[in-house]
Amino acid sequence: MTGLRQSWVESANDPETDFPLNNLPYGVFSTDGKGPRCGVAIGDMILDVAGLEAEGILSAGDPPVFSEPSWNAFMELGPEGWAGFRGALTALLAEGSSLRKRVEPFLVPMEDARMHMPMAVAEYTDFYAGKNHAMNIGIILRGPENALPPNWLHIPIGYNGRASSVVVSGTDVRRPWGQLKGPDMEAPVFAPCKRFDLELEMGAIVGVPSNGPVTVQEADDMIFGYVLLNDWSARDIQGWEYQPLGPFQAKATATSISPWIVTKAALEPFRASTPEREKELLPHLVEPGPMIYDIDLMVTLAPEGKTPTVIAETNYNRMYYSAAQQLAHHTTSGCPMRVGDLLGSGTISGPVKSERGSLMELSWAGKEPLELDSGETRSFLEDGDTLTLLGAAKGNGYRIGFGACSGTVLPALDDPYAR
Amino acid sequence: MTGLRQSWVESANDPETDFPLNNLPYGVFSTDGKGPRCGVAIGDMILDVAGLEAEGILSAGDPPVFSEPSWNAFMELGPEGWAGFRGALTALLAEGSSLRKRVEPFLVPMEDARMHMPMAVAEYTDFYAGKNHAMNIGIILRGPENALPPNWLHIPIGYNGRASSVVVSGTDVRRPWGQLKGPDMEAPVFAPCKRFDLELEMGAIVGVPSNGPVTVQEADDMIFGYVLLNDWSARDIQGWEYQPLGPFQAKATATSISPWIVTKAALEPFRASTPEREKELLPHLVEPGPMIYDIDLMVTLAPEGKTPTVIAETNYNRMYYSAAQQLAHHTTSGCPMRVGDLLGSGTISGPVKSERGSLMELSWAGKEPLELDSGETRSFLEDGDTLTLLGAAKGNGYRIGFGACSGTVLPALDDPYAR
């Protein structure tokens, strides 16, 4: 594993920064008086690559790819274009770069920037690939005998989510209304969700299209990068709607992602293996190498006006299936994949209570409310709660961070049909 | 109900044409030597509205909306823009139009045209809103006692499908591979689908975006038009994968739509009421007026080189929920809807066997193979079969047709991982 690479941007050499020269994640930012544009995080600064491209100092391709505030056009360049640009960017920002004087004017302090969606999400798929999570939910809903669905150890099961509901970190999330029916209710009601929850996930972004079945290796090669992802979930709405067609409105209010796409290239030193198979996979789903990543993850919950409590800490390498396996499975039917497709990993939970990635698991469906540092307890999310996911791969003297994935729960509307 | 409106395009005055002046559906076509562009069907001709716009003879808005081969930009104009353009188009093509001479050069014989996707599908949602279909499938899978899921009479249940897999009529459909496991198999296998099926549906196209819950009336106002839709389904893959997250790869090979978007305006005289409620709906899902349509539907199946057999005839008004109700439900969680969203109605089946909209129902899961006119039988689709959906609302001396929604089943690949 290589160590920290030195940059002339001083703050990028801090061993505690999320954004050393080794990282160089891609986002879209705006500042007072200047609209959204593509940028790269470096230390506590953002490099305005759209500006650099416009000035002819840095080019990723011809025609230009940063004229729109989204990384989709860049992704379309494919792996060679990605590698070339990352190389040029690294040279530009490395200690001793001869271009420093020309580049410096394009650095913007991160604290002055507002972040936007880094890409247009083509389609969003959410998986269910964490075994501890699937077991926990299964035990809660169906008891220990039938906890794991029969297909679970054979395919990374998933469902199509709603791309239009994906939002960037910092976007408030309004508690939804929905149709729900508790086991003790005679008829369903239309009411605000009472069991609003988070799901700690990673999101993989597809950067190469496909049009037919792809192998796991090809799928891995198609992935552009990763983000943190919180799949906000209305458990009571889900309980009533999900049979037999799966989650629908319960998962359609919002899915938050962290604003920086951390490239697969930056994560290369942190490749890890998924856990040992409990049942042999069919050959088309077997990983030819390590395709999950060693990324420490943390969730904090802050009630309104209170300090945050760490409610879960786990690692992405807990997942039974990698994003590459999920993507390969996604294409088996011939389903075309497109640049900008987003794949949620499924909730990441470890084997012990402190590693559980949802309140449904942490409070065991409300039976064991969680105690916060403020003295309050939580079974599910309350209005005003701010949820934050954090993640970083930790190298030798540096870290590859994702930046925060945050969202605050707003109260449900009084009347959802008032205009 | 108004009668046939007379056009100077002679073939549009044939009472048997799908495309009289009353219809004016929107598509995208190409001809030898000239690429895809927006057009309007009139009799056996296509009016090149992109050409008319470019020449300044006909305008739908400023900036121009037909510079791209898709109707999305036009849909963005909203209901007033839609009405204005339809009015102008009707005047242009009506008998006695003073512009006839200038417009005639922009008519292209339909037989010389190849049809393309009429729009970019933003996202695709598929519902399950036909009660006869839900009952039939429920009885086959779960027995008569538990045929209808408990939520079925209370919400139009649905799942998110895969927009990237939506194709236009005439596109061949390759039999998929997938993971499947019959009840008598010890472990799943990866194999070509053996139970490949059609689903006779209507598709509703969203033309107005939303960002929060909308009423059923608002939802109806948001709908731009309708198409025929065949949701190709791999029943054996679905049986193994669908618990508990719903259909995924079983529905991701392809969904075919008819090439002409029939506008809500053209269907106005054919509004009908959904059947009487068996359970009272919660107020937010109640229809304020008739929002389903009286559209006769037909499915034909032609084995390779043989003549087609009519295998089903039914009507869109069999559906328990309208597209407006489905769309309203879709927004209850706050899920944003976008221009170009496509909502599949769910399989349309009537109460008698001849009205069943899938082979799963027609052959009762293969127990009662269907006899074709050619003497062959069918439990599920065979390679080389051509499936065609047809539909028309029938007025006084005219019909509002949809054009055919066809697709031919190609054999599965020998090796899905060969490149």
PDB file of N, CA and C in Angstrom, chain A residues 123 125 128 149-151 154-155 158-160 162-164 176-177 179 188 190 213-214 218 240-246 248-249 252-253 282 284 329-330 332-333 335-336 338 341 417 419, chain B residues 123 125 128 149-151 154-155 158-160 162-164 176-177 179 188 190 213-214 218 240-246 248-249 252-253 282 284 329-330 332-333 335-336 338 341 417 419:
ATOM      1  N   GLU A 123     -30.868   5.274 -13.660  1.00  0.00           N
ATOM      2  CA  GLU A 123     -31.851   4.500 -12.910  1.00  0.00           C
ATOM      3  C   GLU A 123     -31.199   4.065 -11.609  1.00  0.00           C
ATOM      4  N   THR A 125     -31.146   1.197  -8.543  1.00  0.00           N
ATOM      5  CA  THR A 125     -31.501  -0.148  -8.101  1.00  0.00           C
ATOM      6  C   THR A 125     -31.001  -0.325  -6.678  1.00  0.00           C
ATOM      7  N   TYR A 128     -30.002  -6.003  -1.444  1.00  0.00           N
ATOM      8  CA  TYR A 128     -30.335  -6.503  -0.103  1.00  0.00           C
ATOM      9  C   TYR A 128     -29.244  -7.514   0.224  1.00  0.00           C
ATOM     10  N   PRO A 149     -34.656 -15.499   2.930  1.00  0.00           N
ATOM     11  CA  PRO A 149     -35.421 -16.051   1.800  1.00  0.00           C
ATOM     12  C   PRO A 149     -34.598 -17.137   1.095  1.00  0.00           C
ATOM     13  N   PRO A 150     -35.263 -18.141   0.518  1.00  0.00           N
ATOM     14  CA  PRO A 150     -34.548 -19.285  -0.090  1.00  0.00           C
ATOM     15  C   PRO A 150     -33.559 -18.880  -1.183  1.00  0.00           C
ATOM     16  N   ASN A 151     -33.849 -17.777  -1.879  1.00  0.00           N
ATOM     17  CA  ASN A 151     -32.972 -17.356  -2.981  1.00  0.00           C
ATOM     18  C   ASN A 151     -31.737 -16.585  -2.497  1.00  0.00           C
ATOM     19  N   HIS A 154     -28.119 -17.458  -3.148  1.00  0.00           N
ATOM     20  CA  HIS A 154     -27.850 -17.830  -4.543  1.00  0.00           C
ATOM     21  C   HIS A 154     -27.786 -16.651  -5.509  1.00  0.00           C
ATOM     22  N   ILE A 155     -28.512 -15.595  -5.192  1.00  0.00           N
ATOM     23  CA  ILE A 155     -28.471 -14.386  -6.035  1.00  0.00           C
ATOM     24  C   ILE A 155     -28.516 -13.155  -5.146  1.00  0.00           C
ATOM     25  N   GLY A 158     -32.544  -7.885  -5.439  1.00  0.00           N
ATOM     26  CA  GLY A 158     -32.694  -6.438  -5.439  1.00  0.00           C
ATOM     27  C   GLY A 158     -34.009  -6.043  -6.067  1.00  0.00           C
ATOM     28  N   TYR A 159     -34.298  -4.753  -6.021  1.00  0.00           N
ATOM     29  CA  TYR A 159     -35.496  -4.211  -6.662  1.00  0.00           C
ATOM     30  C   TYR A 159     -35.120  -2.880  -7.298  1.00  0.00           C
ATOM     31  N   ASN A 160     -35.897  -2.477  -8.262  1.00  0.00           N
ATOM     32  CA  ASN A 160     -35.682  -1.180  -8.880  1.00  0.00           C
ATOM     33  C   ASN A 160     -36.244  -0.096  -7.974  1.00  0.00           C
ATOM     34  N   ARG A 162     -36.360   4.362  -7.260  1.00  0.00           N
ATOM     35  CA  ARG A 162     -36.858   5.513  -8.012  1.00  0.00           C
ATOM     36  C   ARG A 162     -35.753   6.563  -8.137  1.00  0.00           C
ATOM     37  N   ALA A 163     -35.194   6.693  -9.333  1.00  0.00           N
ATOM     38  CA  ALA A 163     -34.082   7.616  -9.556  1.00  0.00           C
ATOM     39  C   ALA A 163     -34.472   9.067  -9.245  1.00  0.00           C
ATOM     40  N   SER A 164     -35.729   9.432  -9.504  1.00  0.00           N
ATOM     41  CA  SER A 164     -36.146  10.828  -9.307  1.00  0.00           C
ATOM     42  C   SER A 164     -36.096  11.241  -7.846  1.00  0.00           C
ATOM     43  N   PRO A 176     -42.898  11.200   5.090  1.00  0.00           N
ATOM     44  CA  PRO A 176     -43.971  10.956   4.123  1.00  0.00           C
ATOM     45  C   PRO A 176     -45.306  10.573   4.781  1.00  0.00           C
ATOM     46  N   TRP A 177     -46.352  10.787   4.042  1.00  0.00           N
ATOM     47  CA  TRP A 177     -47.643  10.161   4.292  1.00  0.00           C
ATOM     48  C   TRP A 177     -47.680   8.860   3.482  1.00  0.00           C
ATOM     49  N   GLN A 179     -50.256   4.974   2.818  1.00  0.00           N
ATOM     50  CA  GLN A 179     -51.290   4.051   3.280  1.00  0.00           C
ATOM     51  C   GLN A 179     -50.607   2.985   4.116  1.00  0.00           C
ATOM     52  N   PRO A 188     -56.948  -0.203   6.391  1.00  0.00           N
ATOM     53  CA  PRO A 188     -55.796   0.705   6.296  1.00  0.00           C
ATOM     54  C   PRO A 188     -56.220   2.162   6.465  1.00  0.00           C
ATOM     55  N   PHE A 190     -54.710   6.401   5.751  1.00  0.00           N
ATOM     56  CA  PHE A 190     -53.727   7.246   5.074  1.00  0.00           C
ATOM     57  C   PHE A 190     -53.222   8.227   6.122  1.00  0.00           C
ATOM     58  N   PRO A 213     -25.808  -9.825 -21.053  1.00  0.00           N
ATOM     59  CA  PRO A 213     -25.182 -10.298 -19.815  1.00  0.00           C
ATOM     60  C   PRO A 213     -23.686  -9.997 -19.774  1.00  0.00           C
ATOM     61  N   VAL A 214     -23.207  -9.547 -18.628  1.00  0.00           N
ATOM     62  CA  VAL A 214     -21.774  -9.292 -18.434  1.00  0.00           C
ATOM     63  C   VAL A 214     -21.265 -10.159 -17.289  1.00  0.00           C
ATOM     64  N   GLU A 218     -16.253  -8.123 -15.888  1.00  0.00           N
ATOM     65  CA  GLU A 218     -16.694  -7.012 -16.741  1.00  0.00           C
ATOM     66  C   GLU A 218     -17.504  -6.004 -15.942  1.00  0.00           C
ATOM     67  N   TRP A 240     -47.219  -2.785   4.708  1.00  0.00           N
ATOM     68  CA  TRP A 240     -48.552  -2.962   4.110  1.00  0.00           C
ATOM     69  C   TRP A 240     -48.476  -3.155   2.600  1.00  0.00           C
ATOM     70  N   GLU A 241     -47.527  -2.531   1.946  1.00  0.00           N
ATOM     71  CA  GLU A 241     -47.525  -2.517   0.478  1.00  0.00           C
ATOM     72  C   GLU A 241     -46.692  -3.630  -0.161  1.00  0.00           C
ATOM     73  N   TYR A 242     -45.740  -4.233   0.568  1.00  0.00           N
ATOM     74  CA  TYR A 242     -44.645  -4.929  -0.123  1.00  0.00           C
ATOM     75  C   TYR A 242     -44.977  -6.330  -0.630  1.00  0.00           C
ATOM     76  N   GLN A 243     -46.112  -6.868  -0.269  1.00  0.00           N
ATOM     77  CA  GLN A 243     -46.465  -8.178  -0.802  1.00  0.00           C
ATOM     78  C   GLN A 243     -47.472  -8.050  -1.925  1.00  0.00           C
ATOM     79  N   PRO A 244     -47.250  -8.664  -3.085  1.00  0.00           N
ATOM     80  CA  PRO A 244     -46.101  -9.482  -3.492  1.00  0.00           C
ATOM     81  C   PRO A 244     -45.110  -8.749  -4.410  1.00  0.00           C
ATOM     82  N   LEU A 245     -45.236  -7.440  -4.589  1.00  0.00           N
ATOM     83  CA  LEU A 245     -44.429  -6.783  -5.632  1.00  0.00           C
ATOM     84  C   LEU A 245     -43.200  -6.061  -5.103  1.00  0.00           C
ATOM     85  N   GLY A 246     -42.974  -6.101  -3.774  1.00  0.00           N
ATOM     86  CA  GLY A 246     -41.770  -5.484  -3.229  1.00  0.00           C
ATOM     87  C   GLY A 246     -42.002  -4.053  -2.781  1.00  0.00           C
ATOM     88  N   PHE A 248     -42.187  -0.067  -2.591  1.00  0.00           N
ATOM     89  CA  PHE A 248     -42.573   0.897  -3.638  1.00  0.00           C
ATOM     90  C   PHE A 248     -42.592   2.301  -3.030  1.00  0.00           C
ATOM     91  N   GLN A 249     -43.707   2.750  -2.494  1.00  0.00           N
ATOM     92  CA  GLN A 249     -43.758   4.098  -1.934  1.00  0.00           C
ATOM     93  C   GLN A 249     -42.936   4.222  -0.646  1.00  0.00           C
ATOM     94  N   ALA A 252     -39.670   5.631  -1.719  1.00  0.00           N
ATOM     95  CA  ALA A 252     -39.681   6.605  -2.819  1.00  0.00           C
ATOM     96  C   ALA A 252     -39.647   8.055  -2.354  1.00  0.00           C
ATOM     97  N   THR A 253     -39.593   8.289  -1.045  1.00  0.00           N
ATOM     98  CA  THR A 253     -39.554   9.676  -0.560  1.00  0.00           C
ATOM     99  C   THR A 253     -38.212  10.306  -0.886  1.00  0.00           C
ATOM    100  N   LEU A 282     -23.465 -20.169  -8.410  1.00  0.00           N
ATOM    101  CA  LEU A 282     -23.369 -20.573  -9.807  1.00  0.00           C
ATOM    102  C   LEU A 282     -22.218 -19.795 -10.448  1.00  0.00           C
ATOM    103  N   HIS A 284     -21.512 -17.987 -12.955  1.00  0.00           N
ATOM    104  CA  HIS A 284     -21.584 -16.623 -13.504  1.00  0.00           C
ATOM    105  C   HIS A 284     -21.593 -15.562 -12.415  1.00  0.00           C
ATOM    106  N   HIS A 329     -25.417  -9.761 -11.954  1.00  0.00           N
ATOM    107  CA  HIS A 329     -26.761 -10.347 -11.853  1.00  0.00           C
ATOM    108  C   HIS A 329     -27.799  -9.465 -12.550  1.00  0.00           C
ATOM    109  N   HIS A 330     -27.636  -8.158 -12.420  1.00  0.00           N
ATOM    110  CA  HIS A 330     -28.585  -7.184 -12.987  1.00  0.00           C
ATOM    111  C   HIS A 330     -28.695  -7.335 -14.501  1.00  0.00           C
ATOM    112  N   THR A 332     -28.214 -10.267 -16.243  1.00  0.00           N
ATOM    113  CA  THR A 332     -28.408 -11.647 -16.714  1.00  0.00           C
ATOM    114  C   THR A 332     -29.565 -11.770 -17.705  1.00  0.00           C
ATOM    115  N   SER A 333     -30.614 -10.980 -17.496  1.00  0.00           N
ATOM    116  CA  SER A 333     -31.801 -11.051 -18.358  1.00  0.00           C
ATOM    117  C   SER A 333     -31.592 -10.335 -19.683  1.00  0.00           C
ATOM    118  N   CYS A 335     -30.937  -7.088 -19.472  1.00  0.00           N
ATOM    119  CA  CYS A 335     -31.300  -5.720 -19.071  1.00  0.00           C
ATOM    120  C   CYS A 335     -30.174  -4.747 -19.420  1.00  0.00           C
ATOM    121  N   PRO A 336     -30.440  -3.757 -20.260  1.00  0.00           N
ATOM    122  CA  PRO A 336     -29.381  -2.785 -20.598  1.00  0.00           C
ATOM    123  C   PRO A 336     -29.048  -1.899 -19.397  1.00  0.00           C
ATOM    124  N   ARG A 338     -26.909   1.610 -18.104  1.00  0.00           N
ATOM    125  CA  ARG A 338     -26.539   2.888 -18.706  1.00  0.00           C
ATOM    126  C   ARG A 338     -25.603   3.683 -17.802  1.00  0.00           C
ATOM    127  N   ASP A 341     -26.267   4.836 -13.923  1.00  0.00           N
ATOM    128  CA  ASP A 341     -27.056   3.929 -13.085  1.00  0.00           C
ATOM    129  C   ASP A 341     -26.421   3.847 -11.703  1.00  0.00           C
ATOM    130  N   TYR A 417     -52.420  17.439   0.474  1.00  0.00           N
ATOM    131  CA  TYR A 417     -53.052  17.894  -0.768  1.00  0.00           C
ATOM    132  C   TYR A 417     -53.286  19.393  -0.797  1.00  0.00           C
ATOM    133  N   ARG A 419     -52.115  23.073  -1.581  1.00  0.00           N
ATOM    134  CA  ARG A 419     -51.144  23.623  -2.558  1.00  0.00           C
ATOM    135  C   ARG A 419     -50.708  25.018  -2.131  1.00  0.00           C
TER     136      ARG A 419
ATOM    137  N   GLU B 123     -38.701   7.152 -16.225  1.00  0.00           N
ATOM    138  CA  GLU B 123     -38.704   5.932 -15.422  1.00  0.00           C
ATOM    139  C   GLU B 123     -39.966   5.156 -15.777  1.00  0.00           C
ATOM    140  N   THR B 125     -42.820   2.384 -14.417  1.00  0.00           N
ATOM    141  CA  THR B 125     -43.460   1.724 -13.283  1.00  0.00           C
ATOM    142  C   THR B 125     -44.510   0.772 -13.819  1.00  0.00           C
ATOM    143  N   TYR B 128     -50.455  -3.545 -11.215  1.00  0.00           N
ATOM    144  CA  TYR B 128     -51.039  -4.891 -11.127  1.00  0.00           C
ATOM    145  C   TYR B 128     -52.519  -4.669 -10.854  1.00  0.00           C
ATOM    146  N   PRO B 149     -53.908 -10.427  -2.792  1.00  0.00           N
ATOM    147  CA  PRO B 149     -53.164  -9.930  -1.622  1.00  0.00           C
ATOM    148  C   PRO B 149     -54.055  -8.978  -0.809  1.00  0.00           C
ATOM    149  N   PRO B 150     -53.855  -8.925   0.521  1.00  0.00           N
ATOM    150  CA  PRO B 150     -54.732  -8.116   1.387  1.00  0.00           C
ATOM    151  C   PRO B 150     -54.788  -6.635   1.021  1.00  0.00           C
ATOM    152  N   ASN B 151     -53.707  -6.119   0.441  1.00  0.00           N
ATOM    153  CA  ASN B 151     -53.669  -4.693   0.095  1.00  0.00           C
ATOM    154  C   ASN B 151     -54.365  -4.381  -1.235  1.00  0.00           C
ATOM    155  N   HIS B 154     -57.222  -1.964  -1.793  1.00  0.00           N
ATOM    156  CA  HIS B 154     -57.042  -0.670  -1.115  1.00  0.00           C
ATOM    157  C   HIS B 154     -56.053   0.262  -1.816  1.00  0.00           C
ATOM    158  N   ILE B 155     -55.071  -0.300  -2.504  1.00  0.00           N
ATOM    159  CA  ILE B 155     -54.111   0.518  -3.257  1.00  0.00           C
ATOM    160  C   ILE B 155     -53.791  -0.172  -4.577  1.00  0.00           C
ATOM    161  N   GLY B 158     -47.906  -1.677  -7.218  1.00  0.00           N
ATOM    162  CA  GLY B 158     -47.030  -1.648  -8.382  1.00  0.00           C
ATOM    163  C   GLY B 158     -45.585  -1.786  -7.956  1.00  0.00           C
ATOM    164  N   TYR B 159     -44.710  -1.879  -8.933  1.00  0.00           N
ATOM    165  CA  TYR B 159     -43.265  -1.948  -8.667  1.00  0.00           C
ATOM    166  C   TYR B 159     -42.570  -1.117  -9.727  1.00  0.00           C
ATOM    167  N   ASN B 160     -41.388  -0.664  -9.416  1.00  0.00           N
ATOM    168  CA  ASN B 160     -40.592   0.065 -10.391  1.00  0.00           C
ATOM    169  C   ASN B 160     -39.984  -0.924 -11.377  1.00  0.00           C
ATOM    170  N   ARG B 162     -37.819  -1.251 -15.329  1.00  0.00           N
ATOM    171  CA  ARG B 162     -36.530  -0.796 -15.832  1.00  0.00           C
ATOM    172  C   ARG B 162     -36.729  -0.024 -17.133  1.00  0.00           C
ATOM    173  N   ALA B 163     -36.569   1.298 -17.085  1.00  0.00           N
ATOM    174  CA  ALA B 163     -36.803   2.154 -18.256  1.00  0.00           C
ATOM    175  C   ALA B 163     -35.881   1.792 -19.414  1.00  0.00           C
ATOM    176  N   SER B 164     -34.646   1.370 -19.102  1.00  0.00           N
ATOM    177  CA  SER B 164     -33.681   1.088 -20.164  1.00  0.00           C
ATOM    178  C   SER B 164     -34.107  -0.080 -21.038  1.00  0.00           C
ATOM    179  N   PRO B 176     -34.515 -14.616 -22.575  1.00  0.00           N
ATOM    180  CA  PRO B 176     -33.448 -14.406 -21.585  1.00  0.00           C
ATOM    181  C   PRO B 176     -32.959 -15.688 -20.922  1.00  0.00           C
ATOM    182  N   TRP B 177     -31.752 -15.606 -20.424  1.00  0.00           N
ATOM    183  CA  TRP B 177     -31.245 -16.548 -19.442  1.00  0.00           C
ATOM    184  C   TRP B 177     -31.570 -15.999 -18.052  1.00  0.00           C
ATOM    185  N   GLN B 179     -31.485 -17.108 -13.471  1.00  0.00           N
ATOM    186  CA  GLN B 179     -31.406 -18.117 -12.427  1.00  0.00           C
ATOM    187  C   GLN B 179     -32.822 -18.536 -12.095  1.00  0.00           C
ATOM    188  N   PRO B 188     -30.802 -24.076  -7.542  1.00  0.00           N
ATOM    189  CA  PRO B 188     -31.116 -23.295  -8.747  1.00  0.00           C
ATOM    190  C   PRO B 188     -30.108 -23.558  -9.855  1.00  0.00           C
ATOM    191  N   PHE B 190     -28.659 -21.848 -13.812  1.00  0.00           N
ATOM    192  CA  PHE B 190     -28.646 -20.690 -14.711  1.00  0.00           C
ATOM    193  C   PHE B 190     -28.933 -21.222 -16.095  1.00  0.00           C
ATOM    194  N   PRO B 213     -47.383  14.930  -3.108  1.00  0.00           N
ATOM    195  CA  PRO B 213     -48.612  14.182  -3.390  1.00  0.00           C
ATOM    196  C   PRO B 213     -49.572  14.967  -4.288  1.00  0.00           C
ATOM    197  N   VAL B 214     -50.165  14.295  -5.255  1.00  0.00           N
ATOM    198  CA  VAL B 214     -51.166  14.918  -6.132  1.00  0.00           C
ATOM    199  C   VAL B 214     -52.482  14.151  -5.997  1.00  0.00           C
ATOM    200  N   GLU B 218     -55.656  15.796 -10.297  1.00  0.00           N
ATOM    201  CA  GLU B 218     -54.390  16.373 -10.763  1.00  0.00           C
ATOM    202  C   GLU B 218     -53.585  15.333 -11.549  1.00  0.00           C
ATOM    203  N   TRP B 240     -38.622 -17.664  -8.832  1.00  0.00           N
ATOM    204  CA  TRP B 240     -37.487 -17.881  -7.934  1.00  0.00           C
ATOM    205  C   TRP B 240     -37.017 -16.576  -7.279  1.00  0.00           C
ATOM    206  N   GLU B 241     -37.117 -15.476  -7.991  1.00  0.00           N
ATOM    207  CA  GLU B 241     -36.503 -14.242  -7.491  1.00  0.00           C
ATOM    208  C   GLU B 241     -37.434 -13.341  -6.691  1.00  0.00           C
ATOM    209  N   TYR B 242     -38.765 -13.490  -6.829  1.00  0.00           N
ATOM    210  CA  TYR B 242     -39.649 -12.369  -6.457  1.00  0.00           C
ATOM    211  C   TYR B 242     -39.935 -12.227  -4.966  1.00  0.00           C
ATOM    212  N   GLN B 243     -39.534 -13.163  -4.151  1.00  0.00           N
ATOM    213  CA  GLN B 243     -39.756 -13.016  -2.714  1.00  0.00           C
ATOM    214  C   GLN B 243     -38.472 -12.600  -2.018  1.00  0.00           C
ATOM    215  N   PRO B 244     -38.465 -11.541  -1.226  1.00  0.00           N
ATOM    216  CA  PRO B 244     -39.594 -10.662  -0.888  1.00  0.00           C
ATOM    217  C   PRO B 244     -39.559  -9.310  -1.606  1.00  0.00           C
ATOM    218  N   LEU B 245     -38.680  -9.113  -2.593  1.00  0.00           N
ATOM    219  CA  LEU B 245     -38.499  -7.763  -3.129  1.00  0.00           C
ATOM    220  C   LEU B 245     -39.235  -7.495  -4.435  1.00  0.00           C
ATOM    221  N   GLY B 246     -39.970  -8.495  -4.937  1.00  0.00           N
ATOM    222  CA  GLY B 246     -40.753  -8.274  -6.147  1.00  0.00           C
ATOM    223  C   GLY B 246     -40.009  -8.662  -7.408  1.00  0.00           C
ATOM    224  N   PHE B 248     -37.829  -8.617 -10.753  1.00  0.00           N
ATOM    225  CA  PHE B 248     -36.597  -7.872 -11.048  1.00  0.00           C
ATOM    226  C   PHE B 248     -36.093  -8.281 -12.431  1.00  0.00           C
ATOM    227  N   GLN B 249     -35.252  -9.296 -12.537  1.00  0.00           N
ATOM    228  CA  GLN B 249     -34.738  -9.694 -13.840  1.00  0.00           C
ATOM    229  C   GLN B 249     -35.814 -10.326 -14.717  1.00  0.00           C
ATOM    230  N   ALA B 252     -37.020  -7.565 -16.916  1.00  0.00           N
ATOM    231  CA  ALA B 252     -36.038  -6.579 -17.356  1.00  0.00           C
ATOM    232  C   ALA B 252     -35.481  -6.845 -18.743  1.00  0.00           C
ATOM    233  N   THR B 253     -35.949  -7.903 -19.412  1.00  0.00           N
ATOM    234  CA  THR B 253     -35.450  -8.185 -20.761  1.00  0.00           C
ATOM    235  C   THR B 253     -35.968  -7.149 -21.751  1.00  0.00           C
ATOM    236  N   LEU B 282     -59.899   4.743   0.332  1.00  0.00           N
ATOM    237  CA  LEU B 282     -59.593   5.944   1.116  1.00  0.00           C
ATOM    238  C   LEU B 282     -59.758   7.158   0.194  1.00  0.00           C
ATOM    239  N   HIS B 284     -58.267   9.777  -0.759  1.00  0.00           N
ATOM    240  CA  HIS B 284     -57.265  10.298  -1.689  1.00  0.00           C
ATOM    241  C   HIS B 284     -57.145   9.465  -2.959  1.00  0.00           C
ATOM    242  N   HIS B 329     -51.435   7.475  -6.404  1.00  0.00           N
ATOM    243  CA  HIS B 329     -50.798   6.620  -5.388  1.00  0.00           C
ATOM    244  C   HIS B 329     -49.277   6.726  -5.458  1.00  0.00           C
ATOM    245  N   HIS B 330     -48.763   6.810  -6.672  1.00  0.00           N
ATOM    246  CA  HIS B 330     -47.316   6.844  -6.905  1.00  0.00           C
ATOM    247  C   HIS B 330     -46.669   8.050  -6.216  1.00  0.00           C
ATOM    248  N   THR B 332     -47.853   9.563  -3.361  1.00  0.00           N
ATOM    249  CA  THR B 332     -48.255   9.751  -1.950  1.00  0.00           C
ATOM    250  C   THR B 332     -47.056   9.956  -1.032  1.00  0.00           C
ATOM    251  N   SER B 333     -45.954   9.289  -1.309  1.00  0.00           N
ATOM    252  CA  SER B 333     -44.756   9.378  -0.467  1.00  0.00           C
ATOM    253  C   SER B 333     -43.970  10.652  -0.716  1.00  0.00           C
ATOM    254  N   CYS B 335     -42.815  11.068  -3.794  1.00  0.00           N
ATOM    255  CA  CYS B 335     -41.988  10.642  -4.931  1.00  0.00           C
ATOM    256  C   CYS B 335     -42.156  11.603  -6.111  1.00  0.00           C
ATOM    257  N   PRO B 336     -41.069  12.257  -6.555  1.00  0.00           N
ATOM    258  CA  PRO B 336     -41.197  13.175  -7.693  1.00  0.00           C
ATOM    259  C   PRO B 336     -41.477  12.409  -8.993  1.00  0.00           C
ATOM    260  N   ARG B 338     -41.709  12.725 -13.286  1.00  0.00           N
ATOM    261  CA  ARG B 338     -41.057  13.525 -14.313  1.00  0.00           C
ATOM    262  C   ARG B 338     -41.696  13.323 -15.676  1.00  0.00           C
ATOM    263  N   ASP B 341     -42.216   9.789 -17.687  1.00  0.00           N
ATOM    264  CA  ASP B 341     -42.461   8.593 -16.881  1.00  0.00           C
ATOM    265  C   ASP B 341     -43.559   7.761 -17.547  1.00  0.00           C
ATOM    266  N   TYR B 417     -22.270 -15.320 -22.275  1.00  0.00           N
ATOM    267  CA  TYR B 417     -21.044 -14.581 -21.968  1.00  0.00           C
ATOM    268  C   TYR B 417     -20.058 -14.554 -23.132  1.00  0.00           C
ATOM    269  N   ARG B 419     -18.652 -12.948 -26.446  1.00  0.00           N
ATOM    270  CA  ARG B 419     -18.673 -11.572 -26.984  1.00  0.00           C
ATOM    271  C   ARG B 419     -18.434 -11.587 -28.479  1.00  0.00           C
TER     272      ARG B 419
END
